[in-house]
């Protein structure tokens, strides 16, 4: 393995721990920890920006051809579909077994194809496995990334920043007059997350400019940088909780700067982490990051199982007891995610690497 790939592998570990922690906050929010909403919601922005940043590092697309675009799209789509299909299958089987919902064929087809996030209707974009609207939006961003990378790599940083500013203004103008259902529809729509992907591409440009200046950083300086990046997120959360004027932008725009700062600090301090970075490299957080995809996708499966296993104990069959059963549902989810990662995700990805053409 080349030194460049070794560097990428280690850098991903730091960001991967963040991904695991933020995926867990999403689970806790869905388990009725409503006070954690801000961090959980911001995590979605982190996922998109981090994906684009890492893609810019691994797949620069200096030269774009239809075949390279097709190989990239196929490889990255097949990173999403198998677990999506497994999650759908488990939920449909549980729904039929527990008689909790009727499975609509049209909604099932949209979820199978990962097209549900395009609908502005709540019952569609949050249908069946509601959290996988994210995969639907991410699939679209993957399809757009090769062209975005090829074009934007030629732009100077100031032009990229100007483009982001324009996109943010447009998105803000769309969000401002909307009520909560309208903002929700914009939040899940794949087009709105093209902004996040553009931020990730520009962030990689910033990284290439700064990495030489940060080639030698002391432990204490690294710790200060890491704490400063996290404090931006703390400040954003505090502002959002203390005021109402930022509410129309809390789903998308508010979290871009703090999470961009966290991702950039992770990359710049690779190999010379401070206190927070070394904590992120510990094995438990790395393990959580490794199964974060499964934790996110399978959370509704674990909640449904927990609901119908524990509800009779409390004397009410079939009621929503997520809040009561949190300390049972989350361990169940973690174990389930680990098992699926080991016996399904990894073998499927190994098999796909052998049968799919390699990306550029």
Coordinates of C-alpha atoms in Angstrom, one line a residue:
X1 CA 0.0 0.0 0.0
X2 CA 1.3 3.4 -0.9
X3 CA 2.2 6.1 1.7
X4 CA -0.7 8.2 0.3
X5 CA -3.2 5.3 0.9
X6 CA -1.8 4.7 4.4
X7 CA -2.3 8.4 5.1
X8 CA -5.9 8.2 3.9
X9 CA -6.6 5.1 5.9
X10 CA -5.4 6.7 9.2
X11 CA -7.2 10.0 8.5
X12 CA -10.4 8.2 7.9
X13 CA -10.1 6.6 11.3
X14 CA -10.4 10.0 13.0
X15 CA -13.4 11.1 11.0
X16 CA -14.9 7.6 11.3
X17 CA -15.1 7.9 15.1
X18 CA -17.0 11.2 14.6
X19 CA -19.3 9.4 12.2
X20 CA -20.0 6.7 14.8
X21 CA -20.7 9.2 17.6
X22 CA -23.0 11.3 15.5
X23 CA -24.9 8.2 14.2
X24 CA -25.5 7.2 17.8
X25 CA -26.9 10.7 18.6
X26 CA -29.4 10.2 15.8
X27 CA -30.5 6.9 17.3
X28 CA -30.8 8.5 20.8
X29 CA -32.9 11.3 19.3
X30 CA -35.2 8.8 17.6
X31 CA -35.4 7.0 21.0
X32 CA -37.1 10.2 22.4
X33 CA -34.0 11.9 23.7
X34 CA -35.4 15.1 22.2
X35 CA -32.9 17.4 24.0
X36 CA -30.2 16.0 21.7
X37 CA -32.0 17.1 18.6
X38 CA -29.4 19.8 17.6
X39 CA -26.4 17.5 17.6
X40 CA -28.3 14.7 15.9
X41 CA -29.6 17.0 13.2
X42 CA -26.2 18.5 12.7
X43 CA -24.8 15.0 12.2
X44 CA -26.5 14.7 8.9
X45 CA -24.6 17.7 7.6
X46 CA -21.4 16.1 8.9
X47 CA -22.1 12.9 7.0
X48 CA -22.5 14.7 3.7
X49 CA -19.6 17.0 4.0
X50 CA -17.3 14.3 5.2
X51 CA -18.3 12.0 2.3
X52 CA -17.5 14.7 -0.2
X53 CA -14.2 15.6 1.4
X54 CA -13.0 12.0 1.5
X55 CA -14.2 11.4 -2.1
X56 CA -12.2 14.5 -3.2
X57 CA -9.1 12.9 -1.6
X58 CA -9.6 9.4 -3.2
X59 CA -11.4 10.2 -6.5
X60 CA -10.2 13.5 -7.8
X61 CA -11.6 13.0 -11.3
X62 CA -8.9 15.1 -13.0
X63 CA -10.0 13.4 -16.2
X64 CA -13.7 12.5 -16.6
X65 CA -15.0 9.9 -19.1
X66 CA -18.4 8.2 -19.3
X67 CA -16.8 4.9 -18.4
X68 CA -15.0 6.3 -15.3
X69 CA -18.3 8.0 -14.2
X70 CA -20.2 4.8 -14.7
X71 CA -17.7 2.7 -12.7
X72 CA -17.8 5.2 -9.9
X73 CA -21.6 5.4 -9.8
X74 CA -22.0 1.7 -9.9
X75 CA -19.4 1.0 -7.2
X76 CA -20.8 3.6 -4.8
X77 CA -24.5 2.8 -5.4
X78 CA -23.7 -0.8 -4.5
X79 CA -22.3 0.4 -1.2
X80 CA -25.8 1.6 -0.3
X81 CA -28.3 -0.8 -1.8
X82 CA -27.4 -4.1 -0.1
X83 CA -27.9 -2.9 3.4
X84 CA -30.9 -0.8 2.4
X85 CA -32.5 -4.0 1.0
X86 CA -31.7 -6.0 4.1
X87 CA -33.2 -3.3 6.3
X88 CA -36.3 -3.2 4.2
X89 CA -36.7 -6.9 4.2
X90 CA -36.4 -7.1 8.0
X91 CA -38.9 -4.3 8.5
X92 CA -41.4 -5.8 6.1
X93 CA -41.2 -9.2 7.8
X94 CA -41.6 -7.6 11.2
X95 CA -44.5 -5.5 10.0
X96 CA -46.3 -8.5 8.7
X97 CA -45.5 -10.5 11.8
X98 CA -46.7 -7.8 14.2
X99 CA -49.5 -6.4 12.0
X100 CA -48.2 -2.9 12.6
X101 CA -48.6 -1.5 9.1
X102 CA -49.7 -2.4 5.6
X103 CA -46.9 -2.6 3.1
X104 CA -47.7 -0.4 0.1
X105 CA -46.2 -1.7 -3.1
X106 CA -45.5 1.7 -4.6
X107 CA -43.8 3.0 -1.5
X108 CA -41.8 -0.3 -1.3
X109 CA -40.6 0.2 -4.9
X110 CA -39.5 3.7 -4.2
X111 CA -37.5 2.5 -1.2
X112 CA -36.0 -0.4 -3.1
X113 CA -34.8 2.1 -5.7
X114 CA -33.8 4.7 -3.1
X115 CA -36.0 7.3 -4.7
X116 CA -38.2 8.1 -1.7
X117 CA -36.4 11.3 -0.7
X118 CA -37.5 13.1 -3.9
X119 CA -41.1 13.3 -2.7
X120 CA -42.2 16.3 -0.6
X121 CA -44.8 14.2 1.1
X122 CA -44.0 13.1 4.6
X123 CA -45.6 9.7 4.3
X124 CA -43.4 9.0 1.2
X125 CA -39.9 10.3 2.1
X126 CA -40.2 8.8 5.6
X127 CA -41.9 5.6 4.5
X128 CA -41.1 2.1 5.7
X129 CA -37.5 2.6 6.9
X130 CA -37.8 6.3 7.5
X131 CA -34.1 7.0 8.2
X132 CA -33.0 5.8 4.8
X133 CA -34.1 9.1 3.1
X134 CA -30.4 9.9 3.8
X135 CA -29.2 7.0 1.6
X136 CA -31.6 8.3 -1.1
X137 CA -30.1 11.7 -1.0
X138 CA -26.5 10.4 -0.7
X139 CA -27.1 8.2 -3.8
X140 CA -28.0 11.3 -5.8
X141 CA -24.9 13.1 -4.5
X142 CA -22.7 10.2 -5.5
X143 CA -24.2 10.3 -9.0
X144 CA -23.4 14.1 -9.2
X145 CA -20.0 14.0 -7.6
X146 CA -17.8 13.0 -10.7
X147 CA -19.0 16.0 -12.7
X148 CA -18.8 18.3 -9.6
X149 CA -15.3 17.2 -8.9
X150 CA -14.1 17.5 -12.4
X151 CA -15.5 21.0 -12.9
X152 CA -14.8 22.5 -9.4
X153 CA -11.2 21.2 -9.2
X154 CA -10.3 23.7 -11.9
X155 CA -11.8 26.6 -9.9
X156 CA -9.9 28.8 -7.6
X157 CA -10.9 28.6 -3.9
X158 CA -12.5 32.1 -4.0
X159 CA -14.8 31.0 -6.8
X160 CA -15.8 27.9 -4.9
X161 CA -16.5 29.9 -1.8
X162 CA -18.6 32.4 -3.9
X163 CA -20.5 29.4 -5.3
X164 CA -21.2 28.1 -1.8
X165 CA -22.4 31.5 -0.7
X166 CA -24.8 31.7 -3.7
X167 CA -26.1 28.2 -3.0
X168 CA -26.5 29.0 0.8
X169 CA -28.4 32.3 -0.1
X170 CA -30.7 30.4 -2.5
X171 CA -31.3 27.6 0.1
X172 CA -31.9 30.2 2.8
X173 CA -34.4 32.0 0.7
X174 CA -36.3 28.8 0.1
X175 CA -36.3 27.8 3.8
X176 CA -37.2 31.2 5.3
X177 CA -40.9 31.3 4.4
X178 CA -41.6 27.6 5.0
X179 CA -43.3 26.0 8.0
X180 CA -41.9 22.9 9.6
X181 CA -43.3 20.3 7.1
X182 CA -42.0 22.4 4.2
X183 CA -38.6 22.7 5.8
X184 CA -38.6 19.0 6.4
X185 CA -39.3 18.3 2.7
X186 CA -36.4 20.6 1.7
X187 CA -34.1 18.9 4.3
X188 CA -34.6 15.4 2.9
X189 CA -34.6 16.5 -0.8
X190 CA -31.3 15.4 -2.5
X191 CA -30.9 18.7 -4.2
X192 CA -30.4 20.6 -1.0
X193 CA -27.4 18.3 -0.1
X194 CA -25.5 19.3 -3.2
X195 CA -24.6 22.3 -1.1
X196 CA -23.0 20.0 1.5
X197 CA -21.1 18.2 -1.2
X198 CA -19.9 21.5 -2.7
X199 CA -18.7 22.5 0.8
X200 CA -16.7 19.2 1.1
X201 CA -15.0 19.7 -2.3
X202 CA -14.0 23.3 -1.3
X203 CA -12.9 22.1 2.1
X204 CA -10.5 19.7 0.5
X205 CA -9.0 22.7 -1.5
X206 CA -8.5 24.5 1.9
X207 CA -6.8 21.4 3.2
X208 CA -4.4 21.2 0.3
X209 CA -3.4 24.8 1.0
X210 CA -2.9 24.4 4.8
X211 CA -1.5 20.9 5.1
X212 CA 2.2 22.1 4.6
X213 CA 1.8 24.7 7.3
X214 CA 0.4 22.1 9.7
X215 CA 3.1 19.5 9.0
X216 CA 4.6 19.9 12.5
X217 CA 2.2 20.7 15.3
X218 CA 2.8 20.2 19.0
X219 CA 0.4 18.1 21.1
X220 CA -0.8 21.2 22.9
X221 CA -1.4 23.2 19.8
X222 CA -3.2 20.2 18.2
X223 CA -5.5 20.0 21.3
X224 CA -6.3 23.7 21.1
X225 CA -7.2 23.4 17.4
X226 CA -9.4 20.4 18.1
X227 CA -11.1 22.1 21.0
X228 CA -11.7 25.3 19.0
X229 CA -13.3 23.3 16.2
X230 CA -15.7 21.5 18.6
X231 CA -16.4 24.8 20.3
X232 CA -17.8 26.1 17.0
X233 CA -20.4 23.3 17.2
X234 CA -21.1 24.1 20.8
X235 CA -21.6 27.7 20.0
X236 CA -24.0 26.8 17.1
X237 CA -26.0 24.5 19.3
X238 CA -26.2 27.2 22.0
X239 CA -27.3 29.9 19.6
X240 CA -29.9 27.6 18.2
X241 CA -31.3 26.8 21.6
X242 CA -31.2 30.4 22.9
X243 CA -32.8 32.1 19.9
X244 CA -35.5 31.7 17.4
X245 CA -34.2 33.7 14.4
X246 CA -31.9 30.8 13.3
X247 CA -34.6 28.2 13.4
X248 CA -35.4 28.2 9.6
X249 CA -31.8 27.2 8.9
X250 CA -31.2 24.7 11.7
X251 CA -31.7 21.7 9.4
X252 CA -29.2 22.7 6.8
X253 CA -27.1 25.9 6.9
X254 CA -26.4 26.4 10.6
X255 CA -24.1 23.3 10.9
X256 CA -22.0 23.7 7.8
X257 CA -19.2 25.8 9.4
X258 CA -18.7 23.9 12.6
X259 CA -18.6 20.5 11.0
X260 CA -16.4 21.7 8.2
X261 CA -14.0 22.9 10.9
X262 CA -14.1 19.6 12.7
X263 CA -13.4 17.6 9.5
X264 CA -10.6 20.0 8.5
X265 CA -9.0 19.7 11.9
X266 CA -9.1 15.9 11.7
X267 CA -7.4 16.0 8.3
X268 CA -4.7 18.6 9.2
X269 CA -3.8 16.9 12.5
X270 CA -3.6 13.4 11.0
X271 CA -0.7 11.6 12.7
X272 CA -0.1 14.4 15.2
X273 CA -3.5 14.4 17.1
X274 CA -4.1 16.3 20.3
X275 CA -6.1 15.0 23.3
X276 CA -9.4 14.8 21.4
X277 CA -7.9 13.2 18.4
X278 CA -6.2 10.5 20.4
X279 CA -9.5 9.8 22.1
X280 CA -11.1 9.4 18.7
X281 CA -8.5 6.8 17.8
X282 CA -9.3 4.6 20.7
X283 CA -10.6 1.1 19.8
X284 CA -14.2 1.4 21.2
X285 CA -14.9 4.6 19.1
X286 CA -13.2 3.1 16.1
X287 CA -15.4 0.0 16.5
X288 CA -18.5 2.2 16.7
X289 CA -17.4 4.1 13.6
X290 CA -16.9 0.8 11.7
X291 CA -20.5 -0.2 12.4
X292 CA -22.0 3.3 12.1
X293 CA -23.7 2.5 8.7
X294 CA -25.5 -0.5 10.2
X295 CA -26.4 1.4 13.4
X296 CA -28.0 4.1 11.4
X297 CA -29.9 1.9 8.9
X298 CA -31.1 -0.8 11.3
X299 CA -32.3 1.5 14.2
X300 CA -36.0 1.2 13.2
X301 CA -35.6 -2.6 13.1
X302 CA -34.2 -2.7 16.6
X303 CA -36.9 -0.2 17.9
X304 CA -39.7 -2.3 16.4
X305 CA -38.3 -5.5 17.8
X306 CA -37.9 -3.9 21.2
X307 CA -41.4 -2.4 21.1
X308 CA -43.1 -5.7 20.5
X309 CA -40.8 -7.7 22.8
X310 CA -41.1 -5.4 25.8
X311 CA -44.6 -3.9 25.4
X312 CA -46.3 -7.1 26.7
X313 CA -44.1 -6.9 29.8
X314 CA -45.5 -3.5 30.5
X315 CA -49.0 -4.7 29.9
X316 CA -49.7 -2.9 26.6
X317 CA -49.0 -4.9 23.5
X318 CA -47.9 -2.9 20.5
X319 CA -47.6 0.6 22.0
X320 CA -44.5 2.8 21.4
X321 CA -42.3 2.3 24.4
X322 CA -39.0 3.5 22.8
X323 CA -38.4 5.9 25.7
X324 CA -38.9 3.2 28.3
X325 CA -36.9 0.6 26.5
X326 CA -34.0 2.8 25.4
X327 CA -31.4 1.0 27.5
X328 CA -32.6 -2.3 25.9
X329 CA -33.1 -1.1 22.4
X330 CA -29.6 0.5 22.0
X331 CA -27.6 -2.5 23.1
X332 CA -29.8 -4.7 20.9
X333 CA -29.1 -2.3 18.0
X334 CA -25.3 -2.3 18.6
X335 CA -25.2 -6.1 18.7
X336 CA -27.4 -6.4 15.6
X337 CA -25.3 -3.8 13.7
X338 CA -22.0 -5.7 14.6
X339 CA -23.4 -9.0 13.5
X340 CA -24.8 -7.6 10.2
X341 CA -21.5 -5.8 9.6
X342 CA -19.5 -9.1 10.1
X343 CA -21.8 -11.6 8.3
X344 CA -23.4 -9.4 5.7
X345 CA -21.8 -6.1 4.9
X346 CA -18.2 -7.1 4.8
X347 CA -18.7 -10.4 2.8
X348 CA -21.0 -8.6 0.3
X349 CA -18.5 -5.8 -0.2
X350 CA -15.7 -8.3 -0.7
X351 CA -17.8 -10.1 -3.3
X352 CA -18.7 -6.9 -5.0
X353 CA -15.1 -5.8 -5.2
X354 CA -14.4 -9.0 -7.1
X355 CA -17.2 -8.6 -9.6
X356 CA -17.5 -4.9 -10.1
X357 CA -15.1 -2.8 -12.2
X358 CA -12.7 -0.7 -10.1
X359 CA -13.4 3.0 -9.7
X360 CA -10.8 5.5 -11.0

